[in-house]
Coordinates of C-alpha atoms in Angstrom, one line a residue:
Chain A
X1 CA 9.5 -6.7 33.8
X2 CA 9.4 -3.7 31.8
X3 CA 12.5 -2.3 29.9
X4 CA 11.7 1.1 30.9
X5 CA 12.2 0.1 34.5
X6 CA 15.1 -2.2 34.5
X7 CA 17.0 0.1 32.5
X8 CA 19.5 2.4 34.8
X9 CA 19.9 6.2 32.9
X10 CA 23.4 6.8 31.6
X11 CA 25.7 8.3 34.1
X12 CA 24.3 6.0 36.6
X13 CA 25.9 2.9 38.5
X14 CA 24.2 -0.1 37.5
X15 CA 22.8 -1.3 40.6
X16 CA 24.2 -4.1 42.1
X17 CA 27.7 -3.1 40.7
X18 CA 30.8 -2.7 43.4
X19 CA 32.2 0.0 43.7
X20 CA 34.9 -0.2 41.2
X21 CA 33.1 -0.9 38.2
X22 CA 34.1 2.7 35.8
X23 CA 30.3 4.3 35.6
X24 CA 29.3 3.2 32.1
X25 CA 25.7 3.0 31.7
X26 CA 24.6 -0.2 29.7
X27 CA 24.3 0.3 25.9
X28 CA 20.8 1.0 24.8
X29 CA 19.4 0.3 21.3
X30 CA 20.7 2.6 19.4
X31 CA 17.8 5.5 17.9
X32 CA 18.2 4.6 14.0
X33 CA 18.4 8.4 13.1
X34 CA 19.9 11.6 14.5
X35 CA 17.7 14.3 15.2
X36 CA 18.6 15.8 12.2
X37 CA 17.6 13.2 9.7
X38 CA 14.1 12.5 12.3
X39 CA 13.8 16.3 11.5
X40 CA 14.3 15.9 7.7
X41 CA 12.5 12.4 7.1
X42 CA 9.6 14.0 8.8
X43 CA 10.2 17.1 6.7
X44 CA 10.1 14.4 3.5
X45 CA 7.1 12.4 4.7
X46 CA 4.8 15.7 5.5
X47 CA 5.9 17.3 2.2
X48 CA 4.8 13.9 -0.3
X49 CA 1.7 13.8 2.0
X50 CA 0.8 17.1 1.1
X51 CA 2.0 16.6 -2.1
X52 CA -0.2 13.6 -2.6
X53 CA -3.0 15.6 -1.2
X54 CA -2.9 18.5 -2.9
X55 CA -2.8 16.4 -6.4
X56 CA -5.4 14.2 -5.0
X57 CA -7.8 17.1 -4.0
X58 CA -7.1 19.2 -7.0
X59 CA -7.3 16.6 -9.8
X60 CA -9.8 13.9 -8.1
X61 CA -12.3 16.1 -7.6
X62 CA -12.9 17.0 -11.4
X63 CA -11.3 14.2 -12.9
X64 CA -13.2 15.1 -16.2
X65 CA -15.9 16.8 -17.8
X66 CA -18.2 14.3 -19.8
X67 CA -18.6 15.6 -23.6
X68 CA -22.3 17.7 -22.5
X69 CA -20.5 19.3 -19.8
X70 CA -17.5 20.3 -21.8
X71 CA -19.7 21.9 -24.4
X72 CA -21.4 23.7 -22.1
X73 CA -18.4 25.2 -20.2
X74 CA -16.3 26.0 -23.7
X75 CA -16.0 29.2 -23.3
X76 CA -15.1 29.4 -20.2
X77 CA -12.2 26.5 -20.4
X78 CA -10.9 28.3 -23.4
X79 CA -7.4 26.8 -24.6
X80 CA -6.7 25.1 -20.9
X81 CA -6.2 21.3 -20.8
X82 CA -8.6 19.4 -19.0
X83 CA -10.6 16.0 -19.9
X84 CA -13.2 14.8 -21.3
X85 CA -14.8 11.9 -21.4
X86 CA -16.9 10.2 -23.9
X87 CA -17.6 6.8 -26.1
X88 CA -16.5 6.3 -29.1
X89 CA -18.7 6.7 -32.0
X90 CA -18.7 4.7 -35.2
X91 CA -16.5 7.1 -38.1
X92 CA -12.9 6.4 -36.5
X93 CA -10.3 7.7 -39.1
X94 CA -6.5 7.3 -38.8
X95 CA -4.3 9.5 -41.3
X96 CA -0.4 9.6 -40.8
X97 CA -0.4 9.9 -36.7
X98 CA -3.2 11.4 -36.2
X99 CA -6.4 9.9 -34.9
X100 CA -9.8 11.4 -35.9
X101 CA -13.2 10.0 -34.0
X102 CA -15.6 12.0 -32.3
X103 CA -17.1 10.8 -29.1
X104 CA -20.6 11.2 -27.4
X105 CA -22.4 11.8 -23.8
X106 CA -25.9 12.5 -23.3
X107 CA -26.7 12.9 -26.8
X108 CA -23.7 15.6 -27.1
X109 CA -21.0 14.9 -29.9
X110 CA -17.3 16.0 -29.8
X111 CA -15.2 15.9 -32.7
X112 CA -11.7 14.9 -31.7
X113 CA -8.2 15.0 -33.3
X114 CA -5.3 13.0 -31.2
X115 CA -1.7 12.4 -31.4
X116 CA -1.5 10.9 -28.7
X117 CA -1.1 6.6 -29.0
X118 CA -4.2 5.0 -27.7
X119 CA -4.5 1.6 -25.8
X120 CA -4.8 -1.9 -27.3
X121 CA -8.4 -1.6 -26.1
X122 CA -9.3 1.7 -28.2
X123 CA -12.1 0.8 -30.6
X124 CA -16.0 2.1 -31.5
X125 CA -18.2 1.8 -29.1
X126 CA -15.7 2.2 -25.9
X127 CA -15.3 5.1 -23.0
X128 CA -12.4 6.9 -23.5
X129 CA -10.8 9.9 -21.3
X130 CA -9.0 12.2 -23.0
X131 CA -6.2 14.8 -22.3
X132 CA -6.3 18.2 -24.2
X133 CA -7.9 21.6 -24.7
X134 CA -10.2 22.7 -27.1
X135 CA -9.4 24.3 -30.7
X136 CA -12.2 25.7 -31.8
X137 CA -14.7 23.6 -31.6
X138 CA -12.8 20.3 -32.2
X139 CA -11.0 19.0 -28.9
X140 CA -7.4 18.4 -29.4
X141 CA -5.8 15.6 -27.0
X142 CA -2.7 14.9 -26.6
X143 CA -3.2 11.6 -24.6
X144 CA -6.3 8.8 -24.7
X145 CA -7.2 7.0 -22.0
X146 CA -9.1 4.1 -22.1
X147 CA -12.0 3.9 -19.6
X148 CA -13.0 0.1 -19.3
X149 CA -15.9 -0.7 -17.3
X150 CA -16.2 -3.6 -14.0
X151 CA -18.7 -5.5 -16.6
X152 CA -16.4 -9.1 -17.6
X153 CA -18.0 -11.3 -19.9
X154 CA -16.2 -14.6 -21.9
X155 CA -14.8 -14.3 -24.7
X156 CA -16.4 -16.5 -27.7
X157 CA -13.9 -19.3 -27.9
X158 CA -13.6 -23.2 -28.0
X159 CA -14.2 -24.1 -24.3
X160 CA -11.3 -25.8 -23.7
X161 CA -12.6 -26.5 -20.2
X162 CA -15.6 -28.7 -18.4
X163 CA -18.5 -26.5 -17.6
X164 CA -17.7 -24.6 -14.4
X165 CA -18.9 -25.0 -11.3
X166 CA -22.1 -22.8 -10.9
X167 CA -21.4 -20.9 -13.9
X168 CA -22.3 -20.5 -17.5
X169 CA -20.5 -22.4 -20.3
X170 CA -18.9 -19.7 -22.7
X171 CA -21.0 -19.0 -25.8
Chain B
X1 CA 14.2 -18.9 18.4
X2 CA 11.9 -18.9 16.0
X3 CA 8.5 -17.4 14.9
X4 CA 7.2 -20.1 13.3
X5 CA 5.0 -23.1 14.7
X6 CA 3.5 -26.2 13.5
X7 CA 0.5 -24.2 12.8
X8 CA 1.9 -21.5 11.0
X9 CA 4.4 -24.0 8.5
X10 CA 1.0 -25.3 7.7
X11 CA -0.2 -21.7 6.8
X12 CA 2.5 -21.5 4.5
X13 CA 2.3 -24.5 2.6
X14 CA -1.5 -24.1 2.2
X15 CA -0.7 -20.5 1.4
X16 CA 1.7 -21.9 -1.1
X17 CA -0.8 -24.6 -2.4
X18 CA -3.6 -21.6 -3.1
X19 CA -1.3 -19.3 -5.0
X20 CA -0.7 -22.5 -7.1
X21 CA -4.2 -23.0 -7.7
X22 CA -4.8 -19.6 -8.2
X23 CA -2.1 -19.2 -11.1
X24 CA -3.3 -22.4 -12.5
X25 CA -7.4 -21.6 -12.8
X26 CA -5.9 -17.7 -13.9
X27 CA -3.8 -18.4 -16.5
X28 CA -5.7 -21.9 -18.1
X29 CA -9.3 -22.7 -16.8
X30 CA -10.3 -19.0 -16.8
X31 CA -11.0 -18.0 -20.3
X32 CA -10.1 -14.5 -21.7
X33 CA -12.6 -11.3 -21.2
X34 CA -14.7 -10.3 -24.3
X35 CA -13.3 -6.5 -24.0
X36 CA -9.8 -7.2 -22.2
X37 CA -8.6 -10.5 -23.7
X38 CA -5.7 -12.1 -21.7
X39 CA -5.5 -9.1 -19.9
X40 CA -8.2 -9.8 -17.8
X41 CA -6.0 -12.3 -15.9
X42 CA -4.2 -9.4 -13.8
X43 CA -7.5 -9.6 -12.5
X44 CA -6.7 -12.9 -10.6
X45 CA -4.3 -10.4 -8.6
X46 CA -4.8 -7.1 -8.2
X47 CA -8.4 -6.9 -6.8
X48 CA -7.1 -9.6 -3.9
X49 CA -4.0 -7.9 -3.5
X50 CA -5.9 -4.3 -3.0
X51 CA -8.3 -6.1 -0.5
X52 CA -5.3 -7.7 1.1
X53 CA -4.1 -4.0 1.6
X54 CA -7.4 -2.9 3.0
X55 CA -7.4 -5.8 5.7
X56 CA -3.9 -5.1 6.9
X57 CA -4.7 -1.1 7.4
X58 CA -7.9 -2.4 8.9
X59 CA -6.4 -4.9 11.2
X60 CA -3.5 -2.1 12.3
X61 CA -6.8 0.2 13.1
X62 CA -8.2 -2.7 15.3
X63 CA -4.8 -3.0 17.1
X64 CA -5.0 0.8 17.5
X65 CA -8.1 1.4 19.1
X66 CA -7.9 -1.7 21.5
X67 CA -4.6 -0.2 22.5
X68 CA -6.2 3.9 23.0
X69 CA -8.8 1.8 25.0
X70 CA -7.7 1.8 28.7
X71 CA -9.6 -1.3 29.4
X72 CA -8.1 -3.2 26.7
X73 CA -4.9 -1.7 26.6
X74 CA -1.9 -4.2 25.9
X75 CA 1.1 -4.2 24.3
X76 CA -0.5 -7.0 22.2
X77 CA -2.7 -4.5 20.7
X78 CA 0.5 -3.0 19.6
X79 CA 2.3 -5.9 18.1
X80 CA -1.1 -6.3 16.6
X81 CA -1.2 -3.1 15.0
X82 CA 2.7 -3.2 13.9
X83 CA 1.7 -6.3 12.2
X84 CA -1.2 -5.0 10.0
X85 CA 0.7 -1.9 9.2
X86 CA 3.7 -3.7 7.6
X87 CA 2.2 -6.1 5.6
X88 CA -0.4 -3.9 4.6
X89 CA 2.5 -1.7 3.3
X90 CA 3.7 -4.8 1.4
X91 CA 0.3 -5.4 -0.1
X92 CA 0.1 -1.5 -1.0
X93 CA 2.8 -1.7 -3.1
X94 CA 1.7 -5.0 -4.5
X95 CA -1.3 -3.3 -5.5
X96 CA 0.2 0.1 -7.0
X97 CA 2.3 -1.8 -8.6
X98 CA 0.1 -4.4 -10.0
X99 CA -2.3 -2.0 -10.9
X100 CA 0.1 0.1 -12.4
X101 CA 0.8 -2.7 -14.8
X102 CA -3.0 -3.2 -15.9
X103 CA -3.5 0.6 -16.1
X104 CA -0.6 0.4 -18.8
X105 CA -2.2 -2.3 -20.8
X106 CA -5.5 -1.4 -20.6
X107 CA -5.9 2.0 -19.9
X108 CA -2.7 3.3 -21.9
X109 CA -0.8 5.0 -19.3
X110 CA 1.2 4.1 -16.2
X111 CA -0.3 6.4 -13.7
X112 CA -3.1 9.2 -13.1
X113 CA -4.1 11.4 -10.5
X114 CA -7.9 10.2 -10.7
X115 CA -9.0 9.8 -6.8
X116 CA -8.7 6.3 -6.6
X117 CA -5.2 6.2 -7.4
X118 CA -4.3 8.9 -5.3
X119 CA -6.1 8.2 -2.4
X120 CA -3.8 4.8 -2.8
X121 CA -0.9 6.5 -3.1
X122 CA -1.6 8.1 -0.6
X123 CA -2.1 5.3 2.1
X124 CA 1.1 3.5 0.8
X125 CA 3.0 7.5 2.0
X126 CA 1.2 7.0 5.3
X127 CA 1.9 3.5 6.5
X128 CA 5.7 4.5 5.3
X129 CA 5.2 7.5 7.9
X130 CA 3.6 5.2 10.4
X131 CA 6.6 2.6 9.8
X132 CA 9.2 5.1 9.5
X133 CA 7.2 6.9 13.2
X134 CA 7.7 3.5 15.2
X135 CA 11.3 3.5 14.1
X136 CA 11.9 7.2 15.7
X137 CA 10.3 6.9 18.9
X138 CA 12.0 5.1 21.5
X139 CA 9.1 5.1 24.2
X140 CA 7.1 2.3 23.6
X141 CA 4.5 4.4 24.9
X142 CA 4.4 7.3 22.9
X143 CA 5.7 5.3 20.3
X144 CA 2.2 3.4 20.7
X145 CA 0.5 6.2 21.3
X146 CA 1.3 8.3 18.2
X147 CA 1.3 5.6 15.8
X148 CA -2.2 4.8 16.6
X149 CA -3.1 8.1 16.1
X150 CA -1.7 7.7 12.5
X151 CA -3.5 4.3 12.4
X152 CA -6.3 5.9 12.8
X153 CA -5.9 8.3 9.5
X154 CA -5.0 5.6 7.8
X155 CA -8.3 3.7 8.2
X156 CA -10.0 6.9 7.2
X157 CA -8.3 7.3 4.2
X158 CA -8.9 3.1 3.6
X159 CA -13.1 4.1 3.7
X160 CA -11.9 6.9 1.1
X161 CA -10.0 4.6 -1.1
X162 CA -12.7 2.0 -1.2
X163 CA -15.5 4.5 -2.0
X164 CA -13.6 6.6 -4.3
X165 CA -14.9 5.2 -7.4
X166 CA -18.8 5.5 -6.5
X167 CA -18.2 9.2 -5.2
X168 CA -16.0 10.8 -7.3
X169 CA -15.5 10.6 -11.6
X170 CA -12.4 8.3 -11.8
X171 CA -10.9 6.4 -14.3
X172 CA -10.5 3.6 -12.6
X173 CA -13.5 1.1 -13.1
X174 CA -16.1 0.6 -9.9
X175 CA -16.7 -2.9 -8.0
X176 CA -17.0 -6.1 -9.9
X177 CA -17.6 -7.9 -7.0
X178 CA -18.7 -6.5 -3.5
X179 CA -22.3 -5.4 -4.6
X180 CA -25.5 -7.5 -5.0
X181 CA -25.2 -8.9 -8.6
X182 CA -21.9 -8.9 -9.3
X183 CA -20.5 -8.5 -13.0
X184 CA -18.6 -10.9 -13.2
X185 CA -19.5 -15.3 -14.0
X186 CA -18.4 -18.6 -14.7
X187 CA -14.6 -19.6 -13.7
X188 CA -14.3 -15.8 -14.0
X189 CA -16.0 -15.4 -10.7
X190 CA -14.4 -18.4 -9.5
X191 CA -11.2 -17.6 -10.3
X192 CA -11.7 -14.3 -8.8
X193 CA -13.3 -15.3 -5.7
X194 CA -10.4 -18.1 -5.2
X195 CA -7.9 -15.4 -5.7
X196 CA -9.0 -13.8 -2.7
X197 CA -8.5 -17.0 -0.3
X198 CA -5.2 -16.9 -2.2
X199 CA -3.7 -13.9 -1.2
X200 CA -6.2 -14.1 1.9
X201 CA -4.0 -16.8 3.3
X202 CA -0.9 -15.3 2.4
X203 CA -1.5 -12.6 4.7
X204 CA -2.4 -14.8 7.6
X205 CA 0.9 -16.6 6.9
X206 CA 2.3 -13.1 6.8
X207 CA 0.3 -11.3 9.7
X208 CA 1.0 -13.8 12.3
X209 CA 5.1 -14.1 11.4
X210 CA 5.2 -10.4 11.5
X211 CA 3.4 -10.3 15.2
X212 CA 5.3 -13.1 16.3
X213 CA 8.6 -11.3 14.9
X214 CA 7.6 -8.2 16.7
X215 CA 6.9 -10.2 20.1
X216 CA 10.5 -12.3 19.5
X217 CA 12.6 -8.6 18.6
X218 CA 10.8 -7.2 22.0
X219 CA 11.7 -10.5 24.2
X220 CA 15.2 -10.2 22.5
X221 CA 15.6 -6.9 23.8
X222 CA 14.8 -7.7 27.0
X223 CA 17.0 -10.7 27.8
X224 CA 19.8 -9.0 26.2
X225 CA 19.7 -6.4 28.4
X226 CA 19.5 -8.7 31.5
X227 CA 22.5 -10.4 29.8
X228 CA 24.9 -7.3 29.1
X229 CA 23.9 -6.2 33.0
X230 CA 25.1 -9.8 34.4
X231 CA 28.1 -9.5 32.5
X232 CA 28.8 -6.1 33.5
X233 CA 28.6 -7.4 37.4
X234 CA 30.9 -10.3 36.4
X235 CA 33.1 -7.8 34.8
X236 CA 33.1 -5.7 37.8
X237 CA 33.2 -8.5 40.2
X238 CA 36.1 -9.7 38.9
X239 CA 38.6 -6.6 38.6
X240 CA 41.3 -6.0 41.1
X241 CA 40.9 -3.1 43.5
X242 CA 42.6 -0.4 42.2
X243 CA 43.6 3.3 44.3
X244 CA 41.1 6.1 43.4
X245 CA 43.9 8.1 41.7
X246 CA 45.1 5.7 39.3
X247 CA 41.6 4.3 38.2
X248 CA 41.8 7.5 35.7
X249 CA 45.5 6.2 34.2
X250 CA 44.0 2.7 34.2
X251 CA 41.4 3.9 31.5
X252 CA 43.1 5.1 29.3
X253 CA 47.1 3.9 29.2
X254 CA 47.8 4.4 25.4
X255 CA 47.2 8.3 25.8
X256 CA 49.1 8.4 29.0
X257 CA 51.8 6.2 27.4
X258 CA 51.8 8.8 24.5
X259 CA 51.8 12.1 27.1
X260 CA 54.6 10.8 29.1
X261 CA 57.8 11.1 26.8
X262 CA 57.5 14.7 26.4
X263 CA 57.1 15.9 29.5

């Protein structure tokens, strides 16, 4: 049977009720939320969704420039942030908290100078993404981002395990 | 009452049994990454959990579009849909979280607004609406009706999320797995590939409680309707006749107690 049919409206007699039963209609479950907080939950919901959207849309879009294309478009970025992206090239110097390096895509070099900390993964020869603007015509960042790839090889270590099934044993 | 079976204590415990497995190839047989070290291990987790995420929106679209079908429409399709949306939730914010954690470590920050993380973000905000949506309609109906609809934006933005990283410049890394020669070998791979029965099970166990929950709460409301209604006509059955004009009085004594005195 379904609920909505069984169900009397309120201000009804139940049927099957005498006559002298006061008119209370049965209780129904109880809406969690006034209309008030439906209104302002859906107020919440539609405003992180757009949120969320706009953020998504404006940022995910351009995530970064690579090194070439942040050459290219210098003048026009002037001092805004943005980020670039780039591998590390051999020549990494660190002096009192900050970070020189320069880093490289399609054969375009970018001298950087950080302050900001970078990951346990930061070394020569890794992607990095970094946060800043440029100064001159050194990039300043602020933040570095380490930009790991899907590739996972073993470490070298002593295999302290039986060759694995189907697999290679770690060299 | 209860929502789980013979079959479904057995999910568990197998469930229970992978995850043990799982944490034991993870964090012993697998050995460390060349570029990530120990890190790599969060790998055991996260990818599963993500995929987890995926299978729950994807199994709440299912539910969905069987229900908009008027040939298959059921309200099992619904519990169906419920079911997938709620523990795809959970395994959302399993996987922001998680990959939260790995972003720290390897990346060097918490969180950023490349497309893959947004677009994640951005499902986890929707199946809240969808959840917080069943809650607010009482029709089971429209509730059905409209959450389906929402279903349905959340299995778009599920295609989005999974192809964010081959369509637009993220940070986050592409697939290791899901493409002909994956990048990945050795108890790595196996690892990896065991994680996903893992957590693949956990959902089931998860999945089928949650539908079963959802069929039990509706059953419950039922019969407990039918129960407050028989006791109402035993109530009624059972009271004395009483004169039209003093049914009012017999209502509500205490204020005409109180009203009497002073006038």
């Amino acid at each position: 049977m379904a609920l909505s049919e069984a169900r009397p409206q309120a201000g009804q007699s139940a049927p099957g009720l005498p006559a002298g039963t006061p008119h209370v209609a049965p209780r129904r479950r109880k809406s969690l939320a006034t209309r008030r907080q439906k209104v302002v939950a859906a107020v919440i919901v539609v405003g992180a969704f757009s949120f969320l959207l706009f953020r998504g849309l404006t940022n995910a879009l351009n995530y970064y420039l690579t090194a070439n294309q942040a050459v290219a478009q210098r003048a026009r970025l002037g001092n805004t942030d943005f980020r670039i992206q780039g591998t590390v090239v051999p020549g990494l110097r660190d002096t009192g908290g900050k970070l020189y390096f320069t880093i490289t895509s399609h054969h375009v070099d970018v001298h950087v100078v950080s302050t900001g900390a970078p990951s346990q993964l930061f070394r020569v020869g890794i992607p990095v993404v970094l946060d800043g603007h440029w100064q001159g015509s050194v990039f300043s960042s602020f933040q570095i981002m380490v930009q790991h790839g899907s590739t996972y090889t073993a470490a070298h270590q002593k295999a302290r395990t039986a060759a694995p099934p189907g697999g290679r044993q770690p060299r | 009452m209860s929502s789980s079976t013979r079959v479904t204590r057995a999910l568990g415990v197998s469930a229970l049994l992978a995850l043990a497995v799982n944490a034991w190839w993870g964090l012993s047989l697998s050995p460390p990454d060349k570029v990530q070290g120990q890190l790599v291990r969060i790998l055991y987790v996260h990818p599963a959990v993500a995929t987890m995420c995926y299978a729950g929106f994807g199994l709440c679209a299912l539910g969905s579009i069987a229900w908009l079908w008027p040939r298959t429409r059921s309200p099992r399709w619904d519990r169906l849909a419920v079911a997938g949306a709620e523990v795809g939730a959970v395994f959302c914010a399993a996987t922001l979280i998680t990959g939260s954690i790995w972003g720290r470590a390897t990346w060097g920050v918490w969180w950023t607004w490349d497309a893959r993380l947004t677009l994640t973000a951005l499902l986890f905000a929707e199946s809240l609406g969808y959840l917080a949506l069943r809650r607010a309609v009482d029709n089971p109906h429209s509730r059905a009706l409209v959450s389906s609809v929402v279903a349905l934006l959340m299995a778009l933005t599920v295609v989005l999320d999974h192809y964010a990283t081959a369509w637009f410049a993220t940070l986050h890394q592409h697939t290791t797995l899901f493409k002909p020669n994956p990048t990945i070998h050795g108890w790595q791979l196996v690892t990896m590939c065991w994680s996903f029965v893992a957590f693949g099970l956990v959902f089931a166990w998860m999945a089928v409680h949650r539908f079963r929950l959802e069929a039990l709460e509706e059953r419950y409301e039922t019969e407990g309707y039918l129960t407050a209604l028989e006791s109402r006509r035993a109530e009624g059955q059972a009271l004395p006749a009483v004169p039209e004009g003093d049914r009012v009085l017999a209502g509500s004594t205490t204020s005409a107690a109180r009203v009497e005195p002073s006038s």
